[in-house]
């Protein structure tokens, strides 16, 4: 079975393990049934870029900051990620954190395409660059992936994709699901807010011949899910007319269980919530109906 769709998954702030997306992938797979075999997943685990630096900082400061140690660790592992993720000039041997993280995103996008190509070797002439790309991102991961796509869509930026193909250049971007998105916090630095171009221009060329733009518009969607009790999750459409056009829907949901669904702890409970997995499954199912 060859893959007909690729999904890139990015985590957000806080302490993250390499298996952060396993629950989401398993539950969406169960909902897709046989169609799950046609979806190729690639988690982007970027946490190691900052984990060792945050740990070293805590160790260096621990003699002077011995109160509220657990809370300090929580603050550093959450706010520290957001503070460190910014474009700053490289100094000495340390690379720009922004570029380090985006290098990992680019590498994983490349790995995802390689896996799709390998699955298709026995079934030419279909090419991975023709396969739709979907992104699922949580928290700071939403900001990271939107910056990555923005940079690809604005070629004056020096970073280039690993491969010169439509898939890695984001030209087949067909769906996005953002979870607990805190992008509005980062927009405070800008006066005029522009969203990424979504869906990608000329997207219809990467679907079945004869697919109408209207049919594709119904399936190619950016759905932003947020829990009103999650103080780090926000709607996006009200940000500007540009975001109102790019984002298909801001959908308020209730994530978590009895202990966290009603409070800010809900920020970490999106991955296996039924509203989330059902939304992702529906989006993938709709795109697969139109894919080659």
PDB file of C-alpha atoms in Angstrom:
ATOM      1  CA  UNK A   1       0.000   0.000   0.000  1.00  0.00           C
ATOM      2  CA  UNK A   2       1.406   3.401  -0.970  1.00  0.00           C
ATOM      3  CA  UNK A   3       0.872   6.483   1.126  1.00  0.00           C
ATOM      4  CA  UNK A   4      -1.485   9.091  -0.337  1.00  0.00           C
ATOM      5  CA  UNK A   5      -1.154  11.736   2.355  1.00  0.00           C
ATOM      6  CA  UNK A   6       1.526  12.928   4.782  1.00  0.00           C
ATOM      7  CA  UNK A   7       0.938  14.351   8.282  1.00  0.00           C
ATOM      8  CA  UNK A   8       3.507  16.397  10.189  1.00  0.00           C
ATOM      9  CA  UNK A   9       2.879  16.640  13.966  1.00  0.00           C
ATOM     10  CA  UNK A  10       4.516  19.229  16.249  1.00  0.00           C
ATOM     11  CA  UNK A  11       4.386  19.435  20.037  1.00  0.00           C
ATOM     12  CA  UNK A  12       4.351  22.617  22.083  1.00  0.00           C
ATOM     13  CA  UNK A  13       5.855  24.013  25.270  1.00  0.00           C
ATOM     14  CA  UNK A  14       6.858  22.049  28.337  1.00  0.00           C
ATOM     15  CA  UNK A  15       8.686  18.798  28.974  1.00  0.00           C
ATOM     16  CA  UNK A  16       8.012  16.505  26.022  1.00  0.00           C
ATOM     17  CA  UNK A  17       8.980  12.912  25.281  1.00  0.00           C
ATOM     18  CA  UNK A  18       9.602  11.392  21.887  1.00  0.00           C
ATOM     19  CA  UNK A  19       6.294   9.501  21.982  1.00  0.00           C
ATOM     20  CA  UNK A  20       4.219  12.686  22.465  1.00  0.00           C
ATOM     21  CA  UNK A  21       1.974  11.969  19.467  1.00  0.00           C
ATOM     22  CA  UNK A  22       1.521   8.195  19.820  1.00  0.00           C
ATOM     23  CA  UNK A  23      -1.941   8.467  21.375  1.00  0.00           C
ATOM     24  CA  UNK A  24      -3.205  10.839  18.688  1.00  0.00           C
ATOM     25  CA  UNK A  25      -1.875   8.671  15.856  1.00  0.00           C
ATOM     26  CA  UNK A  26      -3.342   5.490  17.323  1.00  0.00           C
ATOM     27  CA  UNK A  27      -6.797   6.949  17.958  1.00  0.00           C
ATOM     28  CA  UNK A  28      -7.040   8.676  14.566  1.00  0.00           C
ATOM     29  CA  UNK A  29      -5.895   5.432  12.930  1.00  0.00           C
ATOM     30  CA  UNK A  30      -8.671   3.521  14.657  1.00  0.00           C
ATOM     31  CA  UNK A  31     -11.234   6.000  13.374  1.00  0.00           C
ATOM     32  CA  UNK A  32      -9.922   5.876   9.812  1.00  0.00           C
ATOM     33  CA  UNK A  33      -9.965   2.080   9.625  1.00  0.00           C
ATOM     34  CA  UNK A  34      -8.511   0.791   6.344  1.00  0.00           C
ATOM     35  CA  UNK A  35      -7.776   4.345   5.201  1.00  0.00           C
ATOM     36  CA  UNK A  36      -5.170   4.623   7.963  1.00  0.00           C
ATOM     37  CA  UNK A  37      -2.781   2.561   5.827  1.00  0.00           C
ATOM     38  CA  UNK A  38      -2.684   5.419   3.303  1.00  0.00           C
ATOM     39  CA  UNK A  39      -1.586   8.068   5.828  1.00  0.00           C
ATOM     40  CA  UNK A  40       2.094   8.571   6.683  1.00  0.00           C
ATOM     41  CA  UNK A  41       2.776  10.296  10.038  1.00  0.00           C
ATOM     42  CA  UNK A  42       5.941  12.146  11.051  1.00  0.00           C
ATOM     43  CA  UNK A  43       6.226  13.578  14.598  1.00  0.00           C
ATOM     44  CA  UNK A  44       8.588  16.552  14.995  1.00  0.00           C
ATOM     45  CA  UNK A  45      10.280  16.256  18.401  1.00  0.00           C
ATOM     46  CA  UNK A  46      12.112  19.562  18.745  1.00  0.00           C
ATOM     47  CA  UNK A  47      12.261  19.626  22.573  1.00  0.00           C
ATOM     48  CA  UNK A  48      15.916  18.442  22.820  1.00  0.00           C
ATOM     49  CA  UNK A  49      17.091  21.736  21.283  1.00  0.00           C
ATOM     50  CA  UNK A  50      16.304  23.549  24.537  1.00  0.00           C
ATOM     51  CA  UNK A  51      16.049  20.800  27.170  1.00  0.00           C
ATOM     52  CA  UNK A  52      19.767  20.611  28.003  1.00  0.00           C
ATOM     53  CA  UNK A  53      20.115  24.405  28.131  1.00  0.00           C
ATOM     54  CA  UNK A  54      17.134  24.754  30.434  1.00  0.00           C
ATOM     55  CA  UNK A  55      18.467  21.988  32.681  1.00  0.00           C
ATOM     56  CA  UNK A  56      21.915  23.598  32.866  1.00  0.00           C
ATOM     57  CA  UNK A  57      20.416  26.968  33.735  1.00  0.00           C
ATOM     58  CA  UNK A  58      18.432  25.434  36.592  1.00  0.00           C
ATOM     59  CA  UNK A  59      21.526  23.663  37.906  1.00  0.00           C
ATOM     60  CA  UNK A  60      23.616  26.834  37.718  1.00  0.00           C
ATOM     61  CA  UNK A  61      20.982  28.857  39.558  1.00  0.00           C
ATOM     62  CA  UNK A  62      19.871  26.215  42.065  1.00  0.00           C
ATOM     63  CA  UNK A  63      22.135  27.361  44.945  1.00  0.00           C
ATOM     64  CA  UNK A  64      20.445  30.766  44.860  1.00  0.00           C
ATOM     65  CA  UNK A  65      16.932  29.594  43.940  1.00  0.00           C
ATOM     66  CA  UNK A  66      16.147  26.684  46.242  1.00  0.00           C
ATOM     67  CA  UNK A  67      12.542  27.690  46.918  1.00  0.00           C
ATOM     68  CA  UNK A  68       9.643  26.424  44.806  1.00  0.00           C
ATOM     69  CA  UNK A  69      11.986  24.159  42.883  1.00  0.00           C
ATOM     70  CA  UNK A  70       9.247  22.158  41.142  1.00  0.00           C
ATOM     71  CA  UNK A  71       7.386  25.290  40.145  1.00  0.00           C
ATOM     72  CA  UNK A  72      10.578  26.864  38.828  1.00  0.00           C
ATOM     73  CA  UNK A  73      11.204  23.803  36.678  1.00  0.00           C
ATOM     74  CA  UNK A  74       7.685  24.053  35.307  1.00  0.00           C
ATOM     75  CA  UNK A  75       8.102  27.752  34.517  1.00  0.00           C
ATOM     76  CA  UNK A  76      11.451  27.189  32.790  1.00  0.00           C
ATOM     77  CA  UNK A  77      10.199  24.245  30.728  1.00  0.00           C
ATOM     78  CA  UNK A  78       7.140  26.195  29.544  1.00  0.00           C
ATOM     79  CA  UNK A  79       7.927  29.901  29.391  1.00  0.00           C
ATOM     80  CA  UNK A  80      11.583  29.154  28.656  1.00  0.00           C
ATOM     81  CA  UNK A  81      10.691  27.492  25.353  1.00  0.00           C
ATOM     82  CA  UNK A  82       8.671  30.491  24.205  1.00  0.00           C
ATOM     83  CA  UNK A  83      11.303  33.027  25.295  1.00  0.00           C
ATOM     84  CA  UNK A  84      14.183  31.143  23.659  1.00  0.00           C
ATOM     85  CA  UNK A  85      12.334  30.671  20.375  1.00  0.00           C
ATOM     86  CA  UNK A  86      13.173  33.877  18.552  1.00  0.00           C
ATOM     87  CA  UNK A  87      15.423  35.123  15.799  1.00  0.00           C
ATOM     88  CA  UNK A  88      18.656  36.400  17.327  1.00  0.00           C
ATOM     89  CA  UNK A  89      22.151  36.657  15.834  1.00  0.00           C
ATOM     90  CA  UNK A  90      24.267  33.556  16.409  1.00  0.00           C
ATOM     91  CA  UNK A  91      27.009  34.037  18.989  1.00  0.00           C
ATOM     92  CA  UNK A  92      30.178  31.970  19.183  1.00  0.00           C
ATOM     93  CA  UNK A  93      29.572  28.244  18.842  1.00  0.00           C
ATOM     94  CA  UNK A  94      25.893  28.467  19.760  1.00  0.00           C
ATOM     95  CA  UNK A  95      23.503  28.359  16.835  1.00  0.00           C
ATOM     96  CA  UNK A  96      20.438  30.514  16.537  1.00  0.00           C
ATOM     97  CA  UNK A  97      17.713  28.626  18.444  1.00  0.00           C
ATOM     98  CA  UNK A  98      15.100  29.636  15.889  1.00  0.00           C
ATOM     99  CA  UNK A  99      17.182  28.135  13.077  1.00  0.00           C
ATOM    100  CA  UNK A 100      18.008  24.998  15.066  1.00  0.00           C
ATOM    101  CA  UNK A 101      14.337  24.266  15.603  1.00  0.00           C
ATOM    102  CA  UNK A 102      13.434  24.968  11.994  1.00  0.00           C
ATOM    103  CA  UNK A 103      16.273  22.772  10.791  1.00  0.00           C
ATOM    104  CA  UNK A 104      14.620  19.927  12.702  1.00  0.00           C
ATOM    105  CA  UNK A 105      11.243  20.758  11.144  1.00  0.00           C
ATOM    106  CA  UNK A 106      12.815  20.732   7.673  1.00  0.00           C
ATOM    107  CA  UNK A 107      14.600  17.441   8.345  1.00  0.00           C
ATOM    108  CA  UNK A 108      11.405  15.771   9.462  1.00  0.00           C
ATOM    109  CA  UNK A 109       9.515  17.096   6.460  1.00  0.00           C
ATOM    110  CA  UNK A 110      12.281  15.574   4.329  1.00  0.00           C
ATOM    111  CA  UNK A 111      12.071  12.247   6.212  1.00  0.00           C
ATOM    112  CA  UNK A 112       8.308  12.236   5.723  1.00  0.00           C
ATOM    113  CA  UNK A 113       8.680  12.675   1.975  1.00  0.00           C
ATOM    114  CA  UNK A 114      11.352   9.956   1.799  1.00  0.00           C
ATOM    115  CA  UNK A 115       9.032   7.475   3.483  1.00  0.00           C
ATOM    116  CA  UNK A 116       6.223   8.370   1.088  1.00  0.00           C
ATOM    117  CA  UNK A 117       8.528   8.012  -1.931  1.00  0.00           C
ATOM    118  CA  UNK A 118       9.703   4.603  -0.727  1.00  0.00           C
ATOM    119  CA  UNK A 119       6.111   3.401  -0.411  1.00  0.00           C
ATOM    120  CA  UNK A 120       5.397   4.480  -3.986  1.00  0.00           C
ATOM    121  CA  UNK A 121       8.397   2.941  -5.757  1.00  0.00           C
ATOM    122  CA  UNK A 122       6.328   0.051  -7.019  1.00  0.00           C
ATOM    123  CA  UNK A 123       3.517   2.257  -8.254  1.00  0.00           C
ATOM    124  CA  UNK A 124       4.790   4.877 -10.708  1.00  0.00           C
ATOM    125  CA  UNK A 125       4.167   7.496 -11.963  1.00  0.00           C
ATOM    126  CA  UNK A 126       2.757   8.905  -8.697  1.00  0.00           C
ATOM    127  CA  UNK A 127       5.269  11.148  -6.899  1.00  0.00           C
ATOM    128  CA  UNK A 128       5.444  12.173  -3.253  1.00  0.00           C
ATOM    129  CA  UNK A 129       5.484  15.814  -4.260  1.00  0.00           C
ATOM    130  CA  UNK A 130       1.922  15.254  -5.481  1.00  0.00           C
ATOM    131  CA  UNK A 131       0.776  14.049  -2.051  1.00  0.00           C
ATOM    132  CA  UNK A 132      -1.219  16.436   0.162  1.00  0.00           C
ATOM    133  CA  UNK A 133       0.484  17.621   3.354  1.00  0.00           C
ATOM    134  CA  UNK A 134      -1.435  18.072   6.615  1.00  0.00           C
ATOM    135  CA  UNK A 135      -0.090  19.642   9.811  1.00  0.00           C
ATOM    136  CA  UNK A 136      -1.271  18.994  13.362  1.00  0.00           C
ATOM    137  CA  UNK A 137       0.378  21.296  15.902  1.00  0.00           C
ATOM    138  CA  UNK A 138      -0.055  22.100  19.581  1.00  0.00           C
ATOM    139  CA  UNK A 139       0.702  25.247  21.576  1.00  0.00           C
ATOM    140  CA  UNK A 140       4.061  26.791  20.578  1.00  0.00           C
ATOM    141  CA  UNK A 141       4.254  24.198  17.805  1.00  0.00           C
ATOM    142  CA  UNK A 142       1.500  26.152  16.015  1.00  0.00           C
ATOM    143  CA  UNK A 143       3.679  29.262  15.951  1.00  0.00           C
ATOM    144  CA  UNK A 144       6.721  27.244  14.870  1.00  0.00           C
ATOM    145  CA  UNK A 145       5.035  25.552  11.931  1.00  0.00           C
ATOM    146  CA  UNK A 146       3.366  28.774  10.763  1.00  0.00           C
ATOM    147  CA  UNK A 147       6.748  30.518  10.833  1.00  0.00           C
ATOM    148  CA  UNK A 148       8.225  27.621   8.869  1.00  0.00           C
ATOM    149  CA  UNK A 149       5.544  27.869   6.209  1.00  0.00           C
ATOM    150  CA  UNK A 150       5.819  31.670   6.154  1.00  0.00           C
ATOM    151  CA  UNK A 151       9.552  31.446   5.502  1.00  0.00           C
ATOM    152  CA  UNK A 152       8.955  28.968   2.671  1.00  0.00           C
ATOM    153  CA  UNK A 153       6.363  31.277   1.141  1.00  0.00           C
ATOM    154  CA  UNK A 154       8.703  34.278   1.349  1.00  0.00           C
ATOM    155  CA  UNK A 155      11.917  33.177  -0.416  1.00  0.00           C
ATOM    156  CA  UNK A 156      13.955  36.202   0.678  1.00  0.00           C
ATOM    157  CA  UNK A 157      14.618  34.263   3.897  1.00  0.00           C
ATOM    158  CA  UNK A 158      18.007  32.498   3.665  1.00  0.00           C
ATOM    159  CA  UNK A 159      16.830  29.082   4.880  1.00  0.00           C
ATOM    160  CA  UNK A 160      15.900  26.661   2.103  1.00  0.00           C
ATOM    161  CA  UNK A 161      14.039  23.349   2.222  1.00  0.00           C
ATOM    162  CA  UNK A 162      16.094  20.134   2.163  1.00  0.00           C
ATOM    163  CA  UNK A 163      14.704  19.163  -1.222  1.00  0.00           C
ATOM    164  CA  UNK A 164      13.606  21.182  -4.217  1.00  0.00           C
ATOM    165  CA  UNK A 165      10.164  19.637  -4.502  1.00  0.00           C
ATOM    166  CA  UNK A 166       6.609  20.807  -4.002  1.00  0.00           C
ATOM    167  CA  UNK A 167       6.031  18.745  -0.855  1.00  0.00           C
ATOM    168  CA  UNK A 168       8.991  20.135   1.115  1.00  0.00           C
ATOM    169  CA  UNK A 169       8.315  23.660  -0.128  1.00  0.00           C
ATOM    170  CA  UNK A 170       4.845  23.508   1.401  1.00  0.00           C
ATOM    171  CA  UNK A 171       3.073  23.750  -1.937  1.00  0.00           C
ATOM    172  CA  UNK A 172       0.864  20.745  -1.169  1.00  0.00           C
ATOM    173  CA  UNK A 173      -0.250  22.039   2.251  1.00  0.00           C
ATOM    174  CA  UNK A 174      -3.901  21.020   2.312  1.00  0.00           C
ATOM    175  CA  UNK A 175      -4.957  20.892   5.952  1.00  0.00           C
ATOM    176  CA  UNK A 176      -4.076  22.210   9.384  1.00  0.00           C
ATOM    177  CA  UNK A 177      -5.379  21.457  12.861  1.00  0.00           C
ATOM    178  CA  UNK A 178      -4.013  23.741  15.574  1.00  0.00           C
ATOM    179  CA  UNK A 179      -4.539  22.843  19.228  1.00  0.00           C
ATOM    180  CA  UNK A 180      -4.342  25.223  22.175  1.00  0.00           C
ATOM    181  CA  UNK A 181      -2.712  27.758  19.882  1.00  0.00           C
ATOM    182  CA  UNK A 182      -0.947  30.672  21.590  1.00  0.00           C
ATOM    183  CA  UNK A 183       0.103  32.498  18.410  1.00  0.00           C
ATOM    184  CA  UNK A 184      -1.851  35.648  19.371  1.00  0.00           C
ATOM    185  CA  UNK A 185       0.695  36.294  22.135  1.00  0.00           C
ATOM    186  CA  UNK A 186       3.484  36.497  19.560  1.00  0.00           C
ATOM    187  CA  UNK A 187       1.545  38.843  17.293  1.00  0.00           C
ATOM    188  CA  UNK A 188       1.808  41.616  19.886  1.00  0.00           C
ATOM    189  CA  UNK A 189       5.186  42.502  18.359  1.00  0.00           C
ATOM    190  CA  UNK A 190       3.589  43.358  15.000  1.00  0.00           C
ATOM    191  CA  UNK A 191       1.283  46.140  13.912  1.00  0.00           C
ATOM    192  CA  UNK A 192      -0.021  44.566  10.712  1.00  0.00           C
ATOM    193  CA  UNK A 193      -0.862  40.880  11.010  1.00  0.00           C
ATOM    194  CA  UNK A 194      -0.525  38.637   7.979  1.00  0.00           C
ATOM    195  CA  UNK A 195      -1.367  34.954   8.037  1.00  0.00           C
ATOM    196  CA  UNK A 196       0.344  32.306   5.948  1.00  0.00           C
ATOM    197  CA  UNK A 197      -1.240  31.657   2.575  1.00  0.00           C
ATOM    198  CA  UNK A 198      -3.640  28.830   3.236  1.00  0.00           C
ATOM    199  CA  UNK A 199      -4.589  26.711   1.457  1.00  0.00           C
ATOM    200  CA  UNK A 200      -1.422  26.685  -0.615  1.00  0.00           C
ATOM    201  CA  UNK A 201      -1.832  28.388  -4.022  1.00  0.00           C
ATOM    202  CA  UNK A 202      -2.593  26.109  -7.010  1.00  0.00           C
ATOM    203  CA  UNK A 203      -3.380  23.263  -4.627  1.00  0.00           C
ATOM    204  CA  UNK A 204      -5.867  21.699  -7.026  1.00  0.00           C
ATOM    205  CA  UNK A 205      -2.950  20.429  -9.171  1.00  0.00           C
ATOM    206  CA  UNK A 206      -2.021  17.944  -6.434  1.00  0.00           C
ATOM    207  CA  UNK A 207      -5.385  16.188  -6.322  1.00  0.00           C
ATOM    208  CA  UNK A 208      -7.347  13.981  -8.687  1.00  0.00           C
ATOM    209  CA  UNK A 209      -7.621  15.340 -12.220  1.00  0.00           C
ATOM    210  CA  UNK A 210     -10.954  17.087 -12.538  1.00  0.00           C
ATOM    211  CA  UNK A 211     -11.159  18.062  -8.862  1.00  0.00           C
ATOM    212  CA  UNK A 212     -13.026  21.352  -8.708  1.00  0.00           C
ATOM    213  CA  UNK A 213     -11.715  24.267  -6.638  1.00  0.00           C
ATOM    214  CA  UNK A 214     -15.070  24.365  -4.848  1.00  0.00           C
ATOM    215  CA  UNK A 215     -14.854  20.693  -3.821  1.00  0.00           C
ATOM    216  CA  UNK A 216     -11.284  21.191  -2.634  1.00  0.00           C
ATOM    217  CA  UNK A 217     -12.203  24.319  -0.689  1.00  0.00           C
ATOM    218  CA  UNK A 218     -14.687  22.239   1.308  1.00  0.00           C
ATOM    219  CA  UNK A 219     -12.002  19.692   2.245  1.00  0.00           C
ATOM    220  CA  UNK A 220      -8.831  21.795   2.579  1.00  0.00           C
ATOM    221  CA  UNK A 221      -9.388  23.419   5.955  1.00  0.00           C
ATOM    222  CA  UNK A 222      -7.485  25.053   8.818  1.00  0.00           C
ATOM    223  CA  UNK A 223      -9.377  24.190  11.997  1.00  0.00           C
ATOM    224  CA  UNK A 224      -8.263  25.843  15.224  1.00  0.00           C
ATOM    225  CA  UNK A 225      -9.370  23.972  18.350  1.00  0.00           C
ATOM    226  CA  UNK A 226      -9.189  25.591  21.763  1.00  0.00           C
ATOM    227  CA  UNK A 227     -10.645  25.030  25.207  1.00  0.00           C
ATOM    228  CA  UNK A 228     -12.015  28.273  26.729  1.00  0.00           C
ATOM    229  CA  UNK A 229     -10.596  27.100  30.088  1.00  0.00           C
ATOM    230  CA  UNK A 230      -7.119  26.853  28.535  1.00  0.00           C
ATOM    231  CA  UNK A 231      -5.537  30.249  29.152  1.00  0.00           C
ATOM    232  CA  UNK A 232      -2.844  29.461  26.568  1.00  0.00           C
ATOM    233  CA  UNK A 233      -5.293  28.564  23.807  1.00  0.00           C
ATOM    234  CA  UNK A 234      -6.876  31.291  21.684  1.00  0.00           C
ATOM    235  CA  UNK A 235      -9.143  31.766  18.663  1.00  0.00           C
ATOM    236  CA  UNK A 236      -7.329  33.037  15.558  1.00  0.00           C
ATOM    237  CA  UNK A 237      -9.913  34.478  13.177  1.00  0.00           C
ATOM    238  CA  UNK A 238     -10.409  37.717  15.185  1.00  0.00           C
ATOM    239  CA  UNK A 239      -6.709  38.619  14.850  1.00  0.00           C
ATOM    240  CA  UNK A 240      -7.123  40.277  11.447  1.00  0.00           C
ATOM    241  CA  UNK A 241      -9.018  40.081   8.177  1.00  0.00           C
ATOM    242  CA  UNK A 242      -6.120  38.019   6.835  1.00  0.00           C
ATOM    243  CA  UNK A 243      -6.476  35.410   9.588  1.00  0.00           C
ATOM    244  CA  UNK A 244     -10.243  35.451   9.221  1.00  0.00           C
ATOM    245  CA  UNK A 245      -9.758  34.382   5.617  1.00  0.00           C
ATOM    246  CA  UNK A 246      -7.001  31.786   6.174  1.00  0.00           C
ATOM    247  CA  UNK A 247      -8.508  30.032   9.214  1.00  0.00           C
ATOM    248  CA  UNK A 248     -11.590  28.033   8.276  1.00  0.00           C
ATOM    249  CA  UNK A 249     -12.956  27.709  11.801  1.00  0.00           C
ATOM    250  CA  UNK A 250     -12.211  28.528  15.430  1.00  0.00           C
ATOM    251  CA  UNK A 251     -13.898  25.744  17.388  1.00  0.00           C
ATOM    252  CA  UNK A 252     -14.294  25.822  21.161  1.00  0.00           C
ATOM    253  CA  UNK A 253     -14.077  22.350  22.713  1.00  0.00           C
ATOM    254  CA  UNK A 254     -13.767  20.875  26.211  1.00  0.00           C
ATOM    255  CA  UNK A 255     -10.648  18.741  26.736  1.00  0.00           C
ATOM    256  CA  UNK A 256      -9.407  16.779  29.720  1.00  0.00           C
ATOM    257  CA  UNK A 257     -11.044  14.862  32.542  1.00  0.00           C
ATOM    258  CA  UNK A 258     -12.621  15.688  35.867  1.00  0.00           C
ATOM    259  CA  UNK A 259      -9.420  17.138  37.316  1.00  0.00           C
ATOM    260  CA  UNK A 260      -8.346  19.382  34.464  1.00  0.00           C
ATOM    261  CA  UNK A 261     -11.152  20.014  31.954  1.00  0.00           C
ATOM    262  CA  UNK A 262     -12.304  23.083  33.900  1.00  0.00           C
ATOM    263  CA  UNK A 263      -8.952  24.799  34.509  1.00  0.00           C
ATOM    264  CA  UNK A 264      -5.688  25.871  32.825  1.00  0.00           C
ATOM    265  CA  UNK A 265      -4.278  22.321  33.103  1.00  0.00           C
ATOM    266  CA  UNK A 266      -6.474  21.542  30.104  1.00  0.00           C
ATOM    267  CA  UNK A 267      -3.676  22.959  27.934  1.00  0.00           C
ATOM    268  CA  UNK A 268      -1.898  19.593  28.032  1.00  0.00           C
ATOM    269  CA  UNK A 269      -4.961  17.441  27.380  1.00  0.00           C
ATOM    270  CA  UNK A 270      -5.633  17.905  23.670  1.00  0.00           C
ATOM    271  CA  UNK A 271      -3.785  14.983  22.111  1.00  0.00           C
ATOM    272  CA  UNK A 272      -6.246  12.156  22.769  1.00  0.00           C
ATOM    273  CA  UNK A 273      -9.450  14.111  23.312  1.00  0.00           C
ATOM    274  CA  UNK A 274     -12.291  12.754  21.171  1.00  0.00           C
ATOM    275  CA  UNK A 275     -13.103  16.183  19.737  1.00  0.00           C
ATOM    276  CA  UNK A 276      -9.511  16.499  18.575  1.00  0.00           C
ATOM    277  CA  UNK A 277      -8.997  13.010  17.170  1.00  0.00           C
ATOM    278  CA  UNK A 278     -12.401  13.116  15.493  1.00  0.00           C
ATOM    279  CA  UNK A 279     -11.614  16.452  13.852  1.00  0.00           C
ATOM    280  CA  UNK A 280      -8.257  15.213  12.561  1.00  0.00           C
ATOM    281  CA  UNK A 281      -9.786  11.975  11.268  1.00  0.00           C
ATOM    282  CA  UNK A 282     -12.570  13.836   9.449  1.00  0.00           C
ATOM    283  CA  UNK A 283     -10.068  16.201   7.817  1.00  0.00           C
ATOM    284  CA  UNK A 284      -7.841  13.340   6.624  1.00  0.00           C
ATOM    285  CA  UNK A 285     -10.803  11.323   5.396  1.00  0.00           C
ATOM    286  CA  UNK A 286     -12.082  14.228   3.327  1.00  0.00           C
ATOM    287  CA  UNK A 287      -8.702  14.905   1.717  1.00  0.00           C
ATOM    288  CA  UNK A 288      -8.170  11.231   0.940  1.00  0.00           C
ATOM    289  CA  UNK A 289     -11.464  11.223  -0.959  1.00  0.00           C
ATOM    290  CA  UNK A 290     -10.003  13.774  -3.376  1.00  0.00           C
ATOM    291  CA  UNK A 291      -6.389  12.605  -3.501  1.00  0.00           C
ATOM    292  CA  UNK A 292      -4.897  10.692  -6.412  1.00  0.00           C
TER     293      UNK A 292
END
